[in-house]
Amino acid sequence: MTGARLLTRALADPASVAALDADDWTTLLTMARAEQLIGSLAHRLDGIAMRDAAAAILGDARLSMDHARRQALWEAEMARRALADVDVPVVLLKGTAYVAAGLSAGIGRSIGDLDILVPRDALGVVEEALIERGGWEWVKEDDYDDAYYRDHMHELPPLIHKERDRMIDVHHTILPLTAKPTPDAAALLADSEPLESGLRVLSAPDMICHAACHLFADGDLAGGLRNLWDIDRLLRDFGDAPGFWDRLGECADRHQLSRAVARALRLAERLYGTPVDGDVAGRGRAGDALYIRRLLARDGWGRETRKGLRGAFYIRSHWLRMPPVMLGRHLWTKWRKN
Amino acid sequence: MSGMRHEFRVTVGPVGFRIGSDWAGPLDAMRRLYSGYPAPGIPDFTVRLAAQRPWRRFIRPSVMIGGDFMLPDAAPMALAHGLLAAEMGMNLQMALGQRRHLLLHASAVERDGRALLMTGLSGAGKSTLSALLGERGWRFMGDEFALLDPESGLVHPFPRMVSLKNEAIGQFGGVVDPARLGPVMTGTPKGTIRHLRPPDDAIARMAEPAVPALLLFPRFGHDPAVREIGEAEIFVRLTQASTNYVALGETGFTALTRLIETVPCRALDYADTDTAVDMVETLWGELA
């Protein structure tokens, strides 16, 4: 079995673990940790007969992710309180949104930073409220990075909480401003749906669009198997709703993300057997196989493999984020600083 | 699937490790010192000792410590310190990844099923004291981590090799079987280090937990004195001595407060280890 297939198979088909021997289990658990999927795997394999040592490790992972979930929801609540007097919609993104909305993608998911989306013209007041009332502060004072974020990125420079040591990323859209596709941020906000707390989450199709952005545009597809697992779980939650696939096609089109969404669907189908709509996923393309190879580039010791392919995807991810001349200038500046 | 060139597995207390290495040397040293320890079928943690670049396996070889849990920006170590790197890699997995037990940065010894825990800042002497007591009639449980089971309240042993540092090395030179001592490693980030294999009964009984009965905060380099400490102060010190207290959430809080409410605690200053051993015996007789 090549690369992380063992992991994607266990996630997609839990019964398949019955055939694993001790060394296979060691490989599976090591890969799951390295791909930040150990908590998802633990919940997925809940109730399946397995060796005691494996059950104990997965039990630990479940506890760990339960704690991560509680912390993530608490961070969201802290942000809500800090922003209560600011009259703007606050949309939770990614992991925190999944757990807050009770979606399957949130079960056992590791969650790091708190990501929120707010209207671009409200960035100033949101930033001020988080710092003045919430207790967050700038992570680092670096003029180049700060200016770069403010001029070209889809989010503010990261803020960290003084006491809780947790980061918040304040987004105003879901792709860097320098990227070729320009998602319709106003539509993302307008179509978002309220939770009981007053915080909001993206509409179902927009969640898929954002997850696809996250998969392809952030770094060199690092964490790709986890991001793709999110997409699988979301589609299984949403896929049966009447009209969902049509709306997904429309939203992807409106955000200029049709190709990214189509490819994400095809990759999810290939790796996790996700049921997808053929019209939205489109026909397989030659590049898909390279993506699959890159996503599975992990060995049984948890190490990254296929360095060349990873490097190519790293450059490609930057290529998607900014035009060539700007990319050259950016990499030159970063290289000189380091 | 490509593996690592060399592999060694070992179970220490309730925790199984596998260590992969680009070099045979560090693992040969571990195999010798850990002979007779069980090996896990499915290890809890993976540690990797890898060359920084492929050619650094041969030229100015330096060891990068990796594994399931890693610190960003960890500095590479000299291959001559490979054994220490392996131990640090194992400690790192425990510090960052352990969730089954509340992990206390403490040494522990046992007598009659009851455990004495010693914790304190680095250099306080908890490691040396536990190793000495282990040679003088106590069962050695561990010199670095005590594993508190949140459900049972029992302390589980973690009898890895004792890491003797600097002056402490001389105290064991003529006392223990030389076969129990590892290579002398000079110029490590922690000074001179030499590993000591725990006594055989400590290894044979590594799966036996004990009831915590006394908690001491030893402090080396002061006139002999024993002081009481308030519960709030003990609590704060122990949260600082635990690497996974925050990660365990309410479970960690409950386990820690139960320990503090049920186990007597003293601060213990000492100037030489013989005096300290006597003071420990006296306190044990009075309090435990």
XYZ file of C-alpha atoms in Angstrom:
626
model
C 0.000 0.000 0.000
C 1.552 3.319 -1.003
C 1.957 6.240 1.351
C -0.993 7.245 3.469
C -3.513 4.956 1.691
C -3.704 2.942 4.886
C -5.013 6.036 6.659
C -7.490 7.154 3.999
C -8.823 3.592 3.747
C -9.318 3.281 7.516
C -11.197 6.589 7.549
C -13.353 5.745 4.560
C -13.975 2.117 5.514
C -13.527 1.492 9.268
C -14.197 -2.228 8.903
C -10.989 -2.499 6.864
C -8.890 -2.271 10.041
C -9.905 -5.809 11.011
C -7.153 -7.082 8.717
C -4.347 -4.974 10.221
C -1.439 -6.519 12.116
C 0.515 -4.750 14.864
C 2.942 -3.087 12.446
C 0.099 -1.861 10.243
C -1.511 -0.334 13.324
C 1.741 1.384 14.249
C 1.962 2.830 10.751
C -1.684 3.864 10.733
C -1.526 5.631 14.102
C 1.759 7.367 13.297
C 0.423 8.651 9.979
C -2.850 9.751 11.560
C -0.930 11.815 14.113
C 1.309 13.336 11.471
C -1.700 14.299 9.343
C -3.611 15.676 12.358
C -6.319 13.096 11.781
C -5.862 10.959 14.892
C -8.970 12.369 16.618
C -11.123 11.922 13.520
C -9.809 8.370 13.154
C -10.491 7.660 16.827
C -14.146 8.624 16.474
C -14.488 6.899 13.144
C -13.228 3.598 14.620
C -15.317 3.903 17.784
C -16.890 0.535 18.630
C -14.680 -1.434 16.217
C -12.773 -4.378 17.705
C -9.030 -3.735 17.820
C -5.882 -4.476 19.794
C -5.790 -2.989 23.311
C -2.733 -0.831 22.643
C -4.406 0.758 19.610
C -7.652 1.273 21.525
C -5.757 3.006 24.332
C -3.976 5.394 21.957
C -7.220 6.249 20.189
C -8.949 6.698 23.553
C -6.316 9.280 24.481
C -6.868 11.024 21.161
C -10.611 11.222 21.769
C -10.074 12.865 25.144
C -7.547 15.230 23.671
C -9.884 16.334 20.891
C -12.825 16.702 23.293
C -10.658 19.162 25.143
C -9.668 20.918 21.908
C -13.352 21.255 21.053
C -14.195 22.806 24.422
C -11.292 25.244 24.109
C -12.268 26.211 20.570
C -15.852 26.948 21.585
C -14.614 28.976 24.534
C -12.370 31.067 22.277
C -15.338 31.707 19.998
C -17.407 32.805 22.986
C -14.607 35.128 24.143
C -14.498 36.708 20.693
C -18.286 37.038 20.697
C -18.198 38.899 24.008
C -15.397 41.197 22.882
C -17.327 42.018 19.712
C -20.803 42.184 21.263
C -20.962 45.987 21.025
C -19.642 46.110 17.493
C -22.643 45.868 15.229
C -21.213 43.607 12.519
C -21.782 39.981 11.551
C -19.083 37.657 12.911
C -18.777 34.433 10.919
C -16.887 31.473 12.367
C -14.706 29.599 9.891
C -13.126 26.139 9.620
C -12.862 23.843 12.662
C -14.561 26.133 15.149
C -17.491 26.610 12.774
C -17.832 22.847 12.347
C -18.029 22.162 16.079
C -20.211 25.206 16.797
C -22.674 24.134 14.096
C -22.583 20.494 15.239
C -21.338 19.177 11.891
C -19.708 15.765 11.409
C -16.517 17.453 10.219
C -16.055 18.764 13.769
C -16.084 15.317 15.403
C -12.601 14.576 16.718
C -11.095 17.381 14.675
C -7.993 19.111 15.949
C -8.525 22.863 16.101
C -5.746 25.404 16.380
C -6.463 29.062 15.822
C -9.838 30.743 15.909
C -10.738 31.984 12.417
C -13.469 34.550 11.908
C -14.781 36.462 8.894
C -16.039 40.048 9.182
C -16.870 42.768 6.630
C -13.735 44.448 5.271
C -14.929 47.943 6.194
C -15.347 46.778 9.795
C -11.769 45.486 10.173
C -10.702 48.612 12.034
C -13.385 48.475 14.723
C -13.075 44.702 15.085
C -9.325 44.958 15.525
C -9.732 47.717 18.072
C -12.385 45.831 20.051
C -10.331 42.630 20.154
C -7.293 44.507 21.417
C -9.002 47.011 23.720
C -11.738 44.819 25.159
C -10.784 41.243 24.349
C -7.178 41.149 25.515
C -5.597 40.097 22.222
C -2.332 41.623 21.009
C -0.099 41.519 17.920
C 2.034 38.415 17.592
C 5.069 40.179 16.181
C 6.103 43.631 15.215
C 7.611 43.307 11.795
C 6.921 46.169 9.427
C 7.260 44.177 6.239
C 4.988 41.346 7.402
C 2.496 43.771 8.884
C 2.293 45.846 5.715
C 2.169 42.710 3.604
C -0.814 41.357 5.511
C -2.685 44.646 5.391
C -2.043 45.349 1.733
C -2.291 41.930 0.156
C -3.788 39.332 2.439
C -7.301 38.168 3.174
C -6.791 38.514 6.902
C -5.236 40.772 9.520
C -1.817 39.871 10.891
C -2.471 37.180 13.529
C -3.413 38.291 17.029
C -2.620 36.266 20.134
C -4.423 36.403 23.458
C -2.288 37.766 26.281
C -3.446 35.262 28.883
C -4.805 32.277 27.023
C -1.998 32.144 24.445
C -4.466 31.386 21.646
C -4.439 32.969 18.207
C -7.236 34.601 16.298
C -7.186 35.197 12.547
C -9.556 37.908 11.405
C -10.480 37.394 7.742
C -12.352 39.742 5.437
C -12.430 37.258 2.565
C -11.278 33.705 1.931
C -8.392 34.142 -0.531
C -5.479 36.582 -0.611
C -6.273 39.758 -2.535
C -3.401 38.949 -4.856
C -4.860 35.606 -5.946
C -6.493 35.347 -9.342
C -9.965 34.253 -8.248
C -11.850 36.932 -6.321
C -14.475 35.369 -4.076
C -17.557 37.495 -3.406
C -16.978 38.339 0.249
C -20.221 40.303 0.538
C -22.166 37.248 -0.625
C -20.336 35.039 1.880
C -21.510 37.338 4.663
C -25.016 37.851 3.272
C -25.656 34.108 2.875
C -24.149 33.166 6.246
C -26.462 31.588 8.795
C -26.932 32.536 12.446
C -26.227 30.199 15.357
C -28.064 30.443 18.665
C -25.155 32.360 20.194
C -25.487 35.158 17.655
C -22.281 34.110 15.924
C -22.682 32.945 12.353
C -21.363 30.222 10.033
C -21.058 30.157 6.239
C -23.890 28.639 4.222
C -23.408 24.972 3.369
C -22.165 25.560 -0.199
C -19.883 28.394 0.907
C -18.342 26.122 3.539
C -17.349 23.751 0.738
C -15.966 26.641 -1.330
C -13.894 27.841 1.597
C -12.652 24.332 2.415
C -11.534 23.984 -1.215
C -9.671 27.333 -1.015
C -8.058 26.195 2.195
C -7.022 22.916 0.601
C -5.315 24.407 -2.454
C -4.165 27.884 -1.583
C -2.678 27.441 1.888
C 0.914 26.300 1.678
C 2.095 23.233 -0.173
C -1.050 21.154 0.395
C 0.192 20.628 3.951
C -2.602 19.157 6.035
C -4.302 18.239 2.775
C -5.674 14.899 3.919
C -7.313 16.607 6.897
C -8.751 19.411 4.775
C -10.063 16.859 2.315
C -11.588 14.840 5.166
C -13.426 18.013 6.196
C -14.828 18.226 2.670
C -15.875 14.571 2.735
C -17.719 14.973 6.035
C -19.363 18.247 5.004
C -20.598 16.773 1.731
C -22.039 13.755 3.527
C -23.886 16.134 5.885
C -25.172 18.418 3.120
C -25.334 16.233 0.004
C -28.883 14.916 0.442
C -30.507 18.310 0.989
C -32.764 19.230 -1.954
C -31.037 21.562 -4.384
C -27.690 21.480 -2.552
C -25.551 20.499 -5.534
C -27.105 23.156 -7.769
C -26.434 25.778 -5.130
C -22.881 24.514 -4.706
C -22.302 24.890 -8.456
C -23.710 28.434 -8.383
C -21.697 29.504 -5.358
C -18.466 28.074 -6.735
C -19.129 29.967 -9.931
C -19.917 33.230 -8.143
C -16.697 32.986 -6.101
C -14.656 32.072 -9.220
C -13.800 28.796 -7.525
C -15.455 26.292 -9.855
C -12.186 24.605 -10.782
C -10.940 24.401 -7.197
C -14.246 23.015 -5.930
C -14.478 20.537 -8.801
C -10.986 19.232 -8.132
C -11.582 19.029 -4.369
C -14.690 16.939 -5.042
C -12.828 14.609 -7.369
C -9.968 14.157 -4.898
C -12.387 13.477 -2.029
C -14.179 10.911 -4.157
C -10.879 9.216 -5.053
C -9.461 9.123 -1.522
C -12.525 8.832 0.695
C -15.211 7.538 -1.633
C -17.223 10.722 -1.089
C -20.521 10.741 -2.985
C -20.294 13.759 -5.323
C -22.405 15.228 -8.097
C -20.837 14.579 -11.493
C -21.876 17.963 -12.907
C -20.080 19.904 -10.173
C -17.049 17.598 -9.929
C -16.513 17.595 -13.659
C -14.390 15.078 -15.529
C -11.107 13.852 -14.073
C -8.045 15.761 -15.238
C -4.489 14.590 -15.743
C -3.243 16.663 -12.807
C -5.472 14.852 -10.322
C -3.046 11.935 -10.062
C -0.236 14.300 -9.037
C -2.408 15.755 -6.315
C -3.202 12.274 -5.035
C 0.496 11.386 -4.970
C 1.294 14.572 -3.098
C -1.537 14.108 -0.582
C -0.394 10.573 0.229
C 3.304 11.503 0.551
C 3.906 10.171 4.067
C 5.800 7.139 5.341
C 5.225 4.737 8.219
C 7.505 6.754 10.506
C 5.397 9.875 10.023
C 7.986 11.483 7.740
C 7.146 13.507 4.683
C 8.161 11.813 1.455
C 8.427 12.974 -2.187
C 10.367 16.149 -1.425
C 10.505 17.204 -5.070
C 6.772 16.960 -5.548
C 6.180 18.820 -2.280
C 8.524 21.581 -3.461
C 6.656 21.889 -6.731
C 3.356 22.241 -4.911
C 4.865 24.835 -2.594
C 5.871 27.047 -5.502
C 2.547 26.422 -7.176
C 0.653 27.516 -4.066
C 2.502 30.823 -4.103
C 1.899 31.104 -7.829
C -1.815 30.939 -7.105
C -1.556 33.598 -4.444
C 0.282 36.335 -6.311
C 1.494 37.381 -9.777
C 5.067 36.410 -10.830
C 6.870 39.743 -10.344
C 5.342 40.175 -6.928
C 6.190 36.562 -6.045
C 9.835 37.178 -6.943
C 9.986 40.326 -4.835
C 8.228 38.640 -1.914
C 10.437 35.535 -1.842
C 13.550 37.756 -2.196
C 12.522 39.894 0.774
C 11.663 36.867 2.909
C 14.935 35.173 1.961
C 17.014 38.258 2.881
C 15.264 38.575 6.228
C 16.039 34.988 7.122
C 7.317 1.478 2.342
C 10.675 2.873 3.397
C 11.565 2.377 7.041
C 14.330 3.946 9.076
C 17.750 2.307 8.938
C 17.802 1.258 12.581
C 15.020 0.668 15.043
C 14.747 -0.025 18.751
C 11.613 -0.551 20.814
C 11.247 -0.316 24.548
C 8.469 -0.185 27.118
C 9.095 2.043 30.126
C 6.411 1.721 32.790
C 3.046 1.943 31.024
C 4.430 3.606 27.884
C 5.774 1.959 24.719
C 8.283 3.687 22.437
C 9.868 2.981 19.091
C 12.981 4.864 18.156
C 14.161 5.022 14.578
C 17.652 6.227 13.750
C 19.850 6.946 10.756
C 22.805 5.617 12.802
C 23.363 2.348 14.671
C 25.413 3.912 17.487
C 22.776 5.539 19.681
C 20.480 2.526 19.449
C 23.272 0.048 20.254
C 23.908 2.010 23.434
C 20.183 1.927 24.243
C 19.956 -1.805 23.546
C 22.717 -2.429 26.074
C 21.319 -0.203 28.823
C 17.695 -1.224 28.279
C 18.361 -4.966 27.943
C 15.599 -6.952 29.616
C 12.971 -4.201 29.233
C 9.842 -5.344 27.363
C 9.210 -4.166 23.783
C 5.783 -2.882 22.695
C 3.912 -4.447 19.776
C 2.137 -1.156 19.051
C 4.171 1.674 20.587
C 2.454 4.719 22.059
C 5.080 7.045 20.641
C 7.529 7.236 17.767
C 10.881 9.029 18.053
C 13.098 9.740 15.047
C 16.810 10.504 15.120
C 17.558 11.746 11.639
C 20.385 13.462 9.799
C 19.678 17.124 9.100
C 20.631 16.563 5.451
C 21.427 13.236 3.753
C 25.182 13.923 3.715
C 25.131 14.916 7.388
C 24.807 11.223 8.148
C 28.567 11.071 7.476
C 30.029 14.582 7.464
C 29.909 16.394 10.803
C 26.966 14.148 11.681
C 24.265 15.924 13.643
C 21.073 14.481 15.025
C 17.675 16.088 14.563
C 15.134 14.888 17.107
C 11.741 14.203 15.557
C 8.695 12.139 16.316
C 4.955 12.193 16.792
C 5.296 15.399 18.797
C 7.975 17.950 17.990
C 9.182 21.331 19.077
C 9.636 23.862 16.303
C 13.185 25.208 15.987
C 14.800 22.392 18.014
C 18.581 22.581 17.662
C 20.427 19.535 16.247
C 22.788 17.612 18.532
C 26.197 16.018 17.979
C 26.103 12.320 17.095
C 28.359 11.649 20.112
C 25.355 12.706 22.189
C 22.996 10.443 20.242
C 21.979 8.470 23.315
C 20.986 11.699 25.042
C 19.099 12.765 21.911
C 17.104 9.528 22.022
C 16.249 10.102 25.687
C 15.276 13.709 24.990
C 13.079 12.542 22.123
C 11.306 10.106 24.447
C 10.873 12.771 27.120
C 9.484 15.148 24.525
C 6.811 12.661 23.465
C 5.844 12.265 27.117
C 5.841 15.995 27.805
C 3.793 16.930 24.736
C 1.802 13.803 23.995
C 0.974 12.013 27.234
C -2.780 12.148 27.974
C -3.502 8.968 29.917
C -1.788 10.211 33.060
C -1.184 13.541 34.689
C 2.518 13.889 34.110
C 4.478 15.331 37.015
C 8.064 16.382 36.548
C 9.042 14.467 39.672
C 11.139 11.543 40.805
C 9.545 8.704 42.734
C 10.526 5.791 44.966
C 8.333 3.230 46.698
C 8.217 1.232 49.908
C 5.374 -1.073 51.082
C 3.199 -0.081 48.126
C 3.432 3.622 49.008
C 5.223 6.233 46.961
C 7.448 9.175 47.854
C 7.357 11.891 45.194
C 10.083 14.524 44.873
C 9.764 17.502 42.627
C 11.540 20.806 42.196
C 13.477 22.939 39.789
C 16.260 21.502 37.672
C 19.349 21.045 39.851
C 17.304 20.622 43.056
C 18.595 17.065 43.346
C 15.392 15.081 42.900
C 16.982 12.801 40.309
C 20.109 12.030 42.332
C 18.119 11.500 45.533
C 15.738 9.040 43.913
C 18.634 7.073 42.418
C 20.420 6.967 45.790
C 17.278 5.839 47.600
C 16.868 3.202 44.879
C 20.275 1.787 45.926
C 19.338 1.906 49.633
C 16.296 -0.272 50.061
C 13.600 1.669 48.223
C 12.090 0.611 44.914
C 13.147 3.149 42.316
C 10.122 4.282 40.235
C 11.571 7.057 38.114
C 13.920 10.040 38.189
C 12.115 12.351 35.759
C 8.375 11.701 35.439
C 5.780 10.393 37.883
C 2.573 9.369 36.141
C -0.538 10.064 38.175
C -3.578 8.045 37.082
C -6.543 10.438 37.275
C -9.011 7.588 37.852
C -7.286 5.555 40.544
C -5.120 8.281 42.081
C -2.180 5.847 41.900
C 1.296 6.777 40.688
C 2.728 4.673 37.887
C 6.496 4.152 37.567
C 8.462 5.465 34.615
C 11.849 3.848 35.297
C 13.830 5.057 32.309
C 17.594 5.317 32.624
C 18.616 7.779 35.312
C 20.277 10.798 33.799
C 23.180 11.607 36.133
C 24.571 15.102 35.684
C 27.939 16.627 36.508
C 28.872 16.158 40.225
C 26.209 13.486 40.725
C 28.080 11.109 38.403
C 30.908 10.637 40.941
C 28.493 9.507 43.646
C 27.689 6.313 41.753
C 31.108 5.506 40.267
C 32.351 2.999 42.864
C 28.913 2.058 44.154
C 27.061 0.412 41.278
C 27.985 -2.349 38.833
C 29.881 -0.615 35.966
C 27.747 -2.564 33.487
C 24.820 -0.386 34.607
C 26.531 2.828 33.488
C 26.344 4.347 30.004
C 29.058 6.285 28.186
C 30.235 9.588 29.691
C 28.971 12.396 27.463
C 30.782 15.684 27.940
C 29.853 19.089 26.605
C 26.144 18.349 26.219
C 23.625 21.204 26.539
C 23.211 20.029 30.167
C 26.921 19.609 30.943
C 28.412 16.157 31.502
C 25.858 13.366 31.480
C 26.083 9.673 32.222
C 23.147 7.304 32.239
C 22.523 4.772 34.989
C 20.403 1.692 34.467
C 17.825 1.353 37.278
C 18.137 -1.594 39.694
C 16.723 -4.899 38.403
C 13.736 -4.905 40.767
C 12.735 -1.456 39.476
C 12.619 -2.882 35.964
C 10.914 -6.132 36.955
C 8.173 -4.227 38.800
C 7.699 -1.373 36.300
C 4.029 -2.227 35.831
C 3.237 -1.919 39.569
C 1.755 1.420 40.631
C 1.835 2.769 44.197
C -0.296 4.971 46.445
C 1.243 8.434 46.785
C 2.115 8.921 50.466
C 4.546 11.854 50.731
C 5.473 14.776 48.501
C 8.787 16.587 48.972
C 10.296 19.661 47.359
C 14.036 19.057 47.875
C 16.485 21.936 47.362
C 20.218 21.268 47.161
C 22.854 23.716 48.442
C 21.161 25.068 51.573
C 21.444 24.439 55.310
C 19.297 21.477 56.324
C 15.716 22.573 57.012
C 12.186 21.252 56.716
C 9.246 23.608 56.066
C 5.542 23.243 55.607
C 4.025 24.681 52.433
C 0.488 25.992 51.967
C -1.847 24.035 49.723
C -2.262 26.892 47.250
C 1.502 27.173 46.855
C 1.827 23.419 46.355
C -0.902 23.539 43.743
C 0.796 26.295 41.769
C 4.177 24.583 41.948
C 2.707 21.291 40.758
C 0.864 22.896 37.848
C 4.233 24.294 36.823
C 5.810 20.860 37.276
C 3.245 19.241 34.994
C 3.589 19.449 31.249
C 0.078 18.236 30.486
C -1.959 19.784 33.307
C -3.593 22.296 30.955
C -4.144 19.720 28.209
C -6.022 17.425 30.596
C -8.477 20.166 31.530
C -10.848 19.372 34.396
C -9.443 15.844 34.717
C -6.027 17.291 35.505
C -7.445 19.738 38.034
C -9.372 17.014 39.883
C -6.373 14.663 39.952
C -4.026 17.350 41.196
C -6.303 18.733 43.925
C -7.005 15.200 45.148
C -3.265 14.535 45.400
C -2.678 17.730 47.359
C -5.585 17.146 49.726
C -4.565 13.581 50.569
C -0.760 13.613 50.594
C 1.406 15.427 53.184
C 3.974 17.759 51.719
C 7.209 19.417 52.890
C 10.007 21.525 51.498
C 13.394 20.018 52.287
C 16.688 21.939 52.111
C 19.942 20.020 52.235
C 23.653 20.522 51.690
C 24.809 16.947 51.125
C 22.986 13.850 49.932
C 23.731 11.618 52.931
C 22.011 14.106 55.214
C 19.152 14.345 52.744
C 18.641 10.573 52.771
C 18.473 10.619 56.593
C 16.012 13.517 56.545
C 13.840 11.700 54.009
C 13.784 8.571 56.188
C 12.788 10.633 59.229
C 10.004 12.473 57.386
C 8.756 9.195 55.905
C 8.557 7.719 59.422
C 6.650 10.726 60.759
C 4.290 11.561 57.927
C 3.792 8.710 55.493
